[in-house]
CSV table of C-alpha atoms and ligand atoms in Angstrom, one decimal:
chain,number,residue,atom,x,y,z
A,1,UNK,CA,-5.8,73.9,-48.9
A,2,UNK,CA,-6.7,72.0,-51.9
A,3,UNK,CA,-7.8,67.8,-51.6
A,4,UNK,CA,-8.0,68.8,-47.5
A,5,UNK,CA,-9.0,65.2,-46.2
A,6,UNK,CA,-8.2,66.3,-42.5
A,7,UNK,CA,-10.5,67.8,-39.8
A,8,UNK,CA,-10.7,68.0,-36.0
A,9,UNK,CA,-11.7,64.4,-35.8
A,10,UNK,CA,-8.0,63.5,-37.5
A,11,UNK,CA,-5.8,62.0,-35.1
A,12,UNK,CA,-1.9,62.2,-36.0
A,13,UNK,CA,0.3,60.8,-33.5
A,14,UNK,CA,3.8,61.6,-33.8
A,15,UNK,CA,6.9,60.3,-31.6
A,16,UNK,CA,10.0,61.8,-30.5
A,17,UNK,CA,7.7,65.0,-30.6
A,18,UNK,CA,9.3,66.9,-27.5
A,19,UNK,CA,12.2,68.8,-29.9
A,20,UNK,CA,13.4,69.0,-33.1
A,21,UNK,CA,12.1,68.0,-36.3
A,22,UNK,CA,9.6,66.1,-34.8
A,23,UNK,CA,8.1,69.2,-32.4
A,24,UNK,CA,8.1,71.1,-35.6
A,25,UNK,CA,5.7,68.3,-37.4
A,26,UNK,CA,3.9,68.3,-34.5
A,27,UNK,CA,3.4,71.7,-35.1
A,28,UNK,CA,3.0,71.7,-38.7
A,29,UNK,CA,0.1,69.2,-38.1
A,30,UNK,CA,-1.6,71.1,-35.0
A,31,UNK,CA,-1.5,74.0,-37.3
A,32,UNK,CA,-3.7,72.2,-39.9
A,33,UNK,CA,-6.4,72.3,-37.4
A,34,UNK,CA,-6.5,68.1,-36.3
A,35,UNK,CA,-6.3,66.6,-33.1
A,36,UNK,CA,-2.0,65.8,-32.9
A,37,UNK,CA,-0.9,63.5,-30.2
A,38,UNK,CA,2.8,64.8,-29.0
A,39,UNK,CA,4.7,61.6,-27.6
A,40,UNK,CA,8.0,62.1,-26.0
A,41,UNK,CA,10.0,59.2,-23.8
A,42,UNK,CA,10.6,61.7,-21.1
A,43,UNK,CA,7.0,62.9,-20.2
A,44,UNK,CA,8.4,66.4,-18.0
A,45,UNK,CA,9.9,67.4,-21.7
A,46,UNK,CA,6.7,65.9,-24.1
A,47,UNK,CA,4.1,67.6,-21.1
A,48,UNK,CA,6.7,71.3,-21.8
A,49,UNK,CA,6.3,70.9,-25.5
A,50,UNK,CA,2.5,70.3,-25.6
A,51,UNK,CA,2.1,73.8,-23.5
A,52,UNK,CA,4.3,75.4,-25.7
A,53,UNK,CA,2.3,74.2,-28.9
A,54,UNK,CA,-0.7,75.6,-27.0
A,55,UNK,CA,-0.2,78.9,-26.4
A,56,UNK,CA,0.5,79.1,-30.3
A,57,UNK,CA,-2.0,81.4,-32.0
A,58,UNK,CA,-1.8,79.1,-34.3
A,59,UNK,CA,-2.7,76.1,-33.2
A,60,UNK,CA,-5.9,77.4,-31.5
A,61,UNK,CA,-7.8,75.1,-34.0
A,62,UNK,CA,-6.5,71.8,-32.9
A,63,UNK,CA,-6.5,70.0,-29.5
A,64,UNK,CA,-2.7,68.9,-29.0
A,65,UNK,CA,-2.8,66.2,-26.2
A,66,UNK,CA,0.9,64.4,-24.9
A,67,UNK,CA,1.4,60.9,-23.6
A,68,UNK,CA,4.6,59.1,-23.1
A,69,UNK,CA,5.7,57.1,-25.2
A,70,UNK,CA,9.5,55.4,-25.2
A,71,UNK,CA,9.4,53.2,-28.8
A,72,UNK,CA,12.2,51.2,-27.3
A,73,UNK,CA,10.3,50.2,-24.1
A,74,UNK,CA,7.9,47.0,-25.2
A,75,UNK,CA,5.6,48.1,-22.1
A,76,UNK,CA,5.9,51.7,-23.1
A,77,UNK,CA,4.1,51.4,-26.4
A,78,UNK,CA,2.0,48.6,-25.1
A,79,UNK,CA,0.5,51.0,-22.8
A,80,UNK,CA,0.3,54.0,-25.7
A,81,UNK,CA,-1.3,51.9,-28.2
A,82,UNK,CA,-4.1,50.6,-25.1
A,83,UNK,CA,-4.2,54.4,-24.1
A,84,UNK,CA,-5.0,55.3,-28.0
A,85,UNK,CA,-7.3,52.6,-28.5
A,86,UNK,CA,-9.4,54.2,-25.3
A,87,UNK,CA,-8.9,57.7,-25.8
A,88,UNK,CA,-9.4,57.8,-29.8
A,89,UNK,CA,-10.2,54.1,-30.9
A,90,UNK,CA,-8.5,54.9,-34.4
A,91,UNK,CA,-5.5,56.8,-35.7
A,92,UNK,CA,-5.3,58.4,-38.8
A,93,UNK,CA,-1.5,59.5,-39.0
A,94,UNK,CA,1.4,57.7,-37.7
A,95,UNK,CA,4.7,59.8,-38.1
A,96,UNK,CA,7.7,57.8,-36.4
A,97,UNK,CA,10.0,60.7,-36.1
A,98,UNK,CA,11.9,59.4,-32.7
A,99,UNK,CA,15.6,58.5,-33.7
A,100,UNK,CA,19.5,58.6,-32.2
A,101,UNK,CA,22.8,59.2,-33.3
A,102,UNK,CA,25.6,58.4,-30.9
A,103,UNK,CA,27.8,61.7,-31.5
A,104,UNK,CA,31.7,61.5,-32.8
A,105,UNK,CA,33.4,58.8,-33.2
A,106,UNK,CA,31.2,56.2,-30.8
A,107,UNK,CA,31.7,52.9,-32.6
A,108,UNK,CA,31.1,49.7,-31.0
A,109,UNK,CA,28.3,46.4,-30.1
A,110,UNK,CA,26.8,48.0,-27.6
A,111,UNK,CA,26.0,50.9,-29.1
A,112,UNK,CA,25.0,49.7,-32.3
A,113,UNK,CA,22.6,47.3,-31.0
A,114,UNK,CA,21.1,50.6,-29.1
A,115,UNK,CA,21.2,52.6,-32.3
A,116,UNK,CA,19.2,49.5,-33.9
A,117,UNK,CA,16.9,49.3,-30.9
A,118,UNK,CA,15.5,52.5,-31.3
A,119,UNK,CA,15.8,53.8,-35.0
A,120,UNK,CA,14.6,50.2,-36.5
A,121,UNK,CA,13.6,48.1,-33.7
A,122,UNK,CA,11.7,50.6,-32.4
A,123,UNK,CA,9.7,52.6,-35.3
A,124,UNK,CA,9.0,48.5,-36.0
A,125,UNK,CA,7.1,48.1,-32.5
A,126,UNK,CA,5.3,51.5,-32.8
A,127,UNK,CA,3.9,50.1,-36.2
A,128,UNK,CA,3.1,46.5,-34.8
A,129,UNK,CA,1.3,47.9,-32.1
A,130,UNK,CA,-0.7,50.4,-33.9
A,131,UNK,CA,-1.1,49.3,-36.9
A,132,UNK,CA,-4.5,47.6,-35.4
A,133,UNK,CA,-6.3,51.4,-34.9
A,134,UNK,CA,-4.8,52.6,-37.9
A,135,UNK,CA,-8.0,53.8,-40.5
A,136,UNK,CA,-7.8,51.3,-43.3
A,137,UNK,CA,-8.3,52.9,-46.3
A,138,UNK,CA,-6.9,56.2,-45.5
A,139,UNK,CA,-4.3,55.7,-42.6
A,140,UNK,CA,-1.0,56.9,-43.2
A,141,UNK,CA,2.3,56.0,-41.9
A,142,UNK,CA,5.8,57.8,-42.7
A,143,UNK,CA,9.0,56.8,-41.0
A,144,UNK,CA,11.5,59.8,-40.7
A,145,UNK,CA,15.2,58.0,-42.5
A,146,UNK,CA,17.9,59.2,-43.5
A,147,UNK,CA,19.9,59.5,-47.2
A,148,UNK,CA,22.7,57.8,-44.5
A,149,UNK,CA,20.5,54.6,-44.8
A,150,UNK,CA,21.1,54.4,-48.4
A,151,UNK,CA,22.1,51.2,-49.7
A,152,UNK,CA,25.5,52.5,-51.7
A,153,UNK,CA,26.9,52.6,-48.2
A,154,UNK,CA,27.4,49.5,-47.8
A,155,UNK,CA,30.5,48.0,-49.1
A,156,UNK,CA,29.3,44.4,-49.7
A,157,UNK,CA,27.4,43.3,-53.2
A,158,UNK,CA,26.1,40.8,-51.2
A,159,UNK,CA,24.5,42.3,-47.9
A,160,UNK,CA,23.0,45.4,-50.5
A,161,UNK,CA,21.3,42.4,-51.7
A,162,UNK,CA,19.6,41.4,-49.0
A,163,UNK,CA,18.4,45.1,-47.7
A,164,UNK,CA,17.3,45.7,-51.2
A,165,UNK,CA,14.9,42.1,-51.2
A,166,UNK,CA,14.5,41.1,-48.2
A,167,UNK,CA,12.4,38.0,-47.9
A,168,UNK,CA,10.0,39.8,-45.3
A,169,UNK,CA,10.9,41.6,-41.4
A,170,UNK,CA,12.5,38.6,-39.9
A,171,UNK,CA,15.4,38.9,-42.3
A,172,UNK,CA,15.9,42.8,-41.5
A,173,UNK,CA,15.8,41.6,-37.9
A,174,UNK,CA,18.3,39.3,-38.5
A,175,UNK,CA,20.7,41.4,-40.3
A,176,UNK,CA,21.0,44.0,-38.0
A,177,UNK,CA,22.0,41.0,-35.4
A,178,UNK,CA,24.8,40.2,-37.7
A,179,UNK,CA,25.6,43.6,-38.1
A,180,UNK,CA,26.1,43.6,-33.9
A,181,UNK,CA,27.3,40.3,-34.0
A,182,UNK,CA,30.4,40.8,-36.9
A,183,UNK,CA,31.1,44.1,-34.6
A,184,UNK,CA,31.4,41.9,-31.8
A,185,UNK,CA,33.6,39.8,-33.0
A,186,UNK,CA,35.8,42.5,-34.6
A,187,UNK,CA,35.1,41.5,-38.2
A,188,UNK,CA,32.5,44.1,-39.6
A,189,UNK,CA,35.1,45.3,-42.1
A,190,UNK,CA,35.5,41.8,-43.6
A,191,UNK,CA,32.1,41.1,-43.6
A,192,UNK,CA,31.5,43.9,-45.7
A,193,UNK,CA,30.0,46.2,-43.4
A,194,UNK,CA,30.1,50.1,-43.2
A,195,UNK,CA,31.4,51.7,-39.5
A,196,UNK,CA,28.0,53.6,-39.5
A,197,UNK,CA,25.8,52.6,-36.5
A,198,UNK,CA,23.4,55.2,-37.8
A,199,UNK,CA,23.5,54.4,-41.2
A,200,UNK,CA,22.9,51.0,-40.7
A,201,UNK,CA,19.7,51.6,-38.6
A,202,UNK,CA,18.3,53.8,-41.2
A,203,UNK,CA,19.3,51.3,-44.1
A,204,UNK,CA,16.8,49.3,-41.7
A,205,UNK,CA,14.3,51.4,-40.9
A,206,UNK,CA,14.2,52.1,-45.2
A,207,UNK,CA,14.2,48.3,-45.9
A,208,UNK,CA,11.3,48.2,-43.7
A,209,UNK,CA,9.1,50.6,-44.7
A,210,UNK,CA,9.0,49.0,-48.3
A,211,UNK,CA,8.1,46.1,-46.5
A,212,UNK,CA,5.5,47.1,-44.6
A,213,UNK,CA,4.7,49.0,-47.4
A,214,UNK,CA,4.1,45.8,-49.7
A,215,UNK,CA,2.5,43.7,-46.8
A,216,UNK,CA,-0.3,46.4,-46.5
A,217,UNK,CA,-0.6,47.5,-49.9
A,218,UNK,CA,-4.4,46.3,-50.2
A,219,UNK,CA,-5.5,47.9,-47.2
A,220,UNK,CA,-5.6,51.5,-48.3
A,221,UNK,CA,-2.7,52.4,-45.8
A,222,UNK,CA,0.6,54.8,-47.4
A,223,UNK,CA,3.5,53.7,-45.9
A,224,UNK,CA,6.2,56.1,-47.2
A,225,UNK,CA,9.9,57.2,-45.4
A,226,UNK,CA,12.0,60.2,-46.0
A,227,UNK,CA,14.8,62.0,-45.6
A,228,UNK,CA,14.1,65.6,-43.5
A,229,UNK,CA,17.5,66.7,-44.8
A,230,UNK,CA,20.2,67.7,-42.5
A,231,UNK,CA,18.7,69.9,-40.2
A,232,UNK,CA,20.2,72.3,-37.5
A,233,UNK,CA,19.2,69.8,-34.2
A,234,UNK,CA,20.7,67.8,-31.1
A,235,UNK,CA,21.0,64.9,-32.9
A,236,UNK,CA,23.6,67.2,-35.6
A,237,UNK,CA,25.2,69.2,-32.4
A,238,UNK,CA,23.1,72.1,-34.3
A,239,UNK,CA,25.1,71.9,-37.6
A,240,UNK,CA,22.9,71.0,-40.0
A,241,UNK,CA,22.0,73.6,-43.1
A,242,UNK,CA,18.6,73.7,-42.6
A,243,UNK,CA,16.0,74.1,-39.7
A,244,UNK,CA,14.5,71.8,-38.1
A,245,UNK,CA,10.9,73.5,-39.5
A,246,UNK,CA,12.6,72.6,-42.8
A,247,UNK,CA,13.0,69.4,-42.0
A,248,UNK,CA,9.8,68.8,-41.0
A,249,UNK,CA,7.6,69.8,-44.4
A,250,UNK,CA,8.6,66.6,-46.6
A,251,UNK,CA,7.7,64.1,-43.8
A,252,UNK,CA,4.4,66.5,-42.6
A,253,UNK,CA,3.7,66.5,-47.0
A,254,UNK,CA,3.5,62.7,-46.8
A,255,UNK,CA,1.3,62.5,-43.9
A,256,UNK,CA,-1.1,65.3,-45.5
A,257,UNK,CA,-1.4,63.6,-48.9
A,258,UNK,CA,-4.5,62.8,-50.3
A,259,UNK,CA,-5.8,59.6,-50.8
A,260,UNK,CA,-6.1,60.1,-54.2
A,261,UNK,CA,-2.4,60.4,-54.6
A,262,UNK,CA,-2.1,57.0,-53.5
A,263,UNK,CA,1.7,56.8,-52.6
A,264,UNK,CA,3.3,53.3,-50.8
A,265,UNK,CA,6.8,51.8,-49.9
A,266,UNK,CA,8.9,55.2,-50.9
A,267,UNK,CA,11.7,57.3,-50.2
A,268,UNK,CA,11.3,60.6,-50.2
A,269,UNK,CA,13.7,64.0,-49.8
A,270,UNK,CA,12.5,67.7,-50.8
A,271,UNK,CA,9.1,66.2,-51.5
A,272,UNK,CA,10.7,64.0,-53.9
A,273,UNK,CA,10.8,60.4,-54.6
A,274,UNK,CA,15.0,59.0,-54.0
A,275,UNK,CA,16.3,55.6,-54.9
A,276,UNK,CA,16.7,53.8,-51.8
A,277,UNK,CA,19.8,52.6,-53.0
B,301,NAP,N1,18.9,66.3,-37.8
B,301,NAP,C1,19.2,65.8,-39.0
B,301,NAP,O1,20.0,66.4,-39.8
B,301,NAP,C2,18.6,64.5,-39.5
B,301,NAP,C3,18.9,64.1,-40.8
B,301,NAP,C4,18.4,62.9,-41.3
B,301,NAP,C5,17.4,62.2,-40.5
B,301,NAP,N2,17.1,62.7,-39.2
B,301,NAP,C6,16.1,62.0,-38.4
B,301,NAP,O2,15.1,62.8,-38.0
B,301,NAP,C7,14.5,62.4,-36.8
B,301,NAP,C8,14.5,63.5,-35.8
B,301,NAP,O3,15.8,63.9,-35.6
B,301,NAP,P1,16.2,65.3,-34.9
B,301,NAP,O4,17.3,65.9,-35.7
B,301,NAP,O5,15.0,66.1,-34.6
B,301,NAP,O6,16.9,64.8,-33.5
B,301,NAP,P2,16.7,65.2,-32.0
B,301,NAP,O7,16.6,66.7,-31.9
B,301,NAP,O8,17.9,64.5,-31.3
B,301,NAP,O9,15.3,64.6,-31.6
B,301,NAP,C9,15.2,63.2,-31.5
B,301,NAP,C10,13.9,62.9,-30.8
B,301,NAP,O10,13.7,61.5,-30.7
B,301,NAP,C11,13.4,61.2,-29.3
B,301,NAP,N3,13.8,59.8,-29.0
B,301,NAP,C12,15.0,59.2,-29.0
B,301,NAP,N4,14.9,58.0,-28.6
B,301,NAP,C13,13.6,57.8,-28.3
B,301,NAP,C14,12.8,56.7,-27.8
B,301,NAP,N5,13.4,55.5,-27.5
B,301,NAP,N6,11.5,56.8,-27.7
B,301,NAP,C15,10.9,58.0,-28.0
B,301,NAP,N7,11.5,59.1,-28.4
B,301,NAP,C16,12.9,58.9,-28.5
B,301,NAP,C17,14.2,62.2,-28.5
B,301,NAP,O11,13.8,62.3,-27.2
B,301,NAP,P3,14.8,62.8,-26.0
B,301,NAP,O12,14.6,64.3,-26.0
B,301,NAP,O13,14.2,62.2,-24.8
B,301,NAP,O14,16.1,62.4,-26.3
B,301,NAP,C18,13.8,63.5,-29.4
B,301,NAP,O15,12.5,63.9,-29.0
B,301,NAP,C19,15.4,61.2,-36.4
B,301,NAP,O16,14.8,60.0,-36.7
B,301,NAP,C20,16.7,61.4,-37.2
B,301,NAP,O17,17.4,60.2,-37.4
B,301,NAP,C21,17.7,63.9,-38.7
């Protein structure tokens, strides 16, 4: 491969790595010969994927290790990043894959401020808390969206607004509070609000990466998201168009780029760049 930056001594990690699209850039990343930490919330299910991954012919040029790692559990990463730090002391590729959708027509608080915990909240304290070991120039970090976090699905001029420029992460914080918060108190719809738990979480998690993106743009860190497309998974009751190996190329092409194609703070779908609105 052309521009290969990558060798044994690359450490990806990539979470939510136990199915799916995520097992499948875990995969696609074991397979370009570099060490590929497989994290899964449930460790039975993360230790069954990294054997599978192993006995790939494949992958015989890697070492694929797993640890548990729930992104929604504060103590859960705390212990991941401490484990990382004393296993690897550095990490070269972040890919924050993990995600849910609550399936039909599951609408409510509750389960919005779940959705939020995990698809934002969540890829937001896997960041935080590894930012620290991530290489600086050179680290790379890609947050798997969604094309349902773009901004045209929200109804209100004004709330677009404030995903588009938000004034830093506090404000994201703060708007997916409201967004619980006018769902609580039964006036989403007025407030200009979509009734998308998911799309909200990924308008989020988009917001966020082009402000992460912007915070660390001197330090030689990409921060790019994407959209995998829709891909045959759990998380679309297996009716998505494409496969989850599919899926996985655009996010596994942003974590393989080379530095020389300096890339920050985008959205990206088919390996190319989307408006985030
Ligand atoms: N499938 C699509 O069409 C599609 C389209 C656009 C975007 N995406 C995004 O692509 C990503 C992967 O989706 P997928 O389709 O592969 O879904 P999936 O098959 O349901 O896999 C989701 C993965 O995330 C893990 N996860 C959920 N909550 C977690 C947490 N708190 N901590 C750690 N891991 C957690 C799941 O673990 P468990 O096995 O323990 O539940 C599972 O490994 C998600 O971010 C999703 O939003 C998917």
């Amino acid at each position: 491969m052309e521009n290969k930056w990558w060798d044994q001594s690359t450490v990806a990690v990539v979470t939510g790595a136990n199915k799916g699209i995520g097992y499948e850039i875990a995969r696609l990343l074991a397979e370009q010969g570099m060490t590929v930490v497989v994290t899964a919330r449930n460790e039975e299910l993360g230790q069954a994927a990294v054997s599978k991954l192993q006995r790939l012919p494949s992958t015989s040029g890697s070492a694929v290790q797993f640890q548990q790692l729930d992104i929604a559990n504060a103590g859960s990463v705390a212990a991941f990043a401490a484990w990382l730090q004393q296993q690897h002391g550095k990490l070269d590729i972040l890919v924050n894959n993990a995600g849910i959708a609550y399936k039909g027509n599951t609408f409510g608080a509750d389960e919005a401020a779940t959705t939020i915990a995990t698809n934002f909240l969540g890829t937001k304290a896997a960041c935080e808390a590894l930012l620290p070991l991530l290489t600086k120039p050179g680290g790379r970090i890609v947050n798997v969206s969604s094309t349902a976090g773009v901004l045209r699905g929200i109804p209100s001029e004004q709330l677009r607004a404030r995903f588009e420029s938000p004034s830093g992460v506090d404000e994201l914080v703060q708007l997916g509070d409201k967004f619980v918060e006018d769902i609580r108190a039964g006036r989403h719809t007025q407030e200009g609000w979509p009734s998308s738990m998911y799309g909200i979480s990924k308008a989020l998690e988009s917001s966020y990466t082009r402000v992460l993106a912007e915070q660390l743009k001197d330090s030689g860190i990409m921060v790019n998201c994407c959209c995998p497309g829709y891909c045959s998974t759990d998380m679309s009751s297996w009716r998505g168009t494409q496969s989850a190996a599919a899926g996985a190329d655009t996010p596994v092409w942003l974590a393989l780029l080379p530095q020389e194609e300096f890339k920050t703070g985008g959205f990206y779908r088919d390996r190319k760049q989307q408006s985030f609105t």
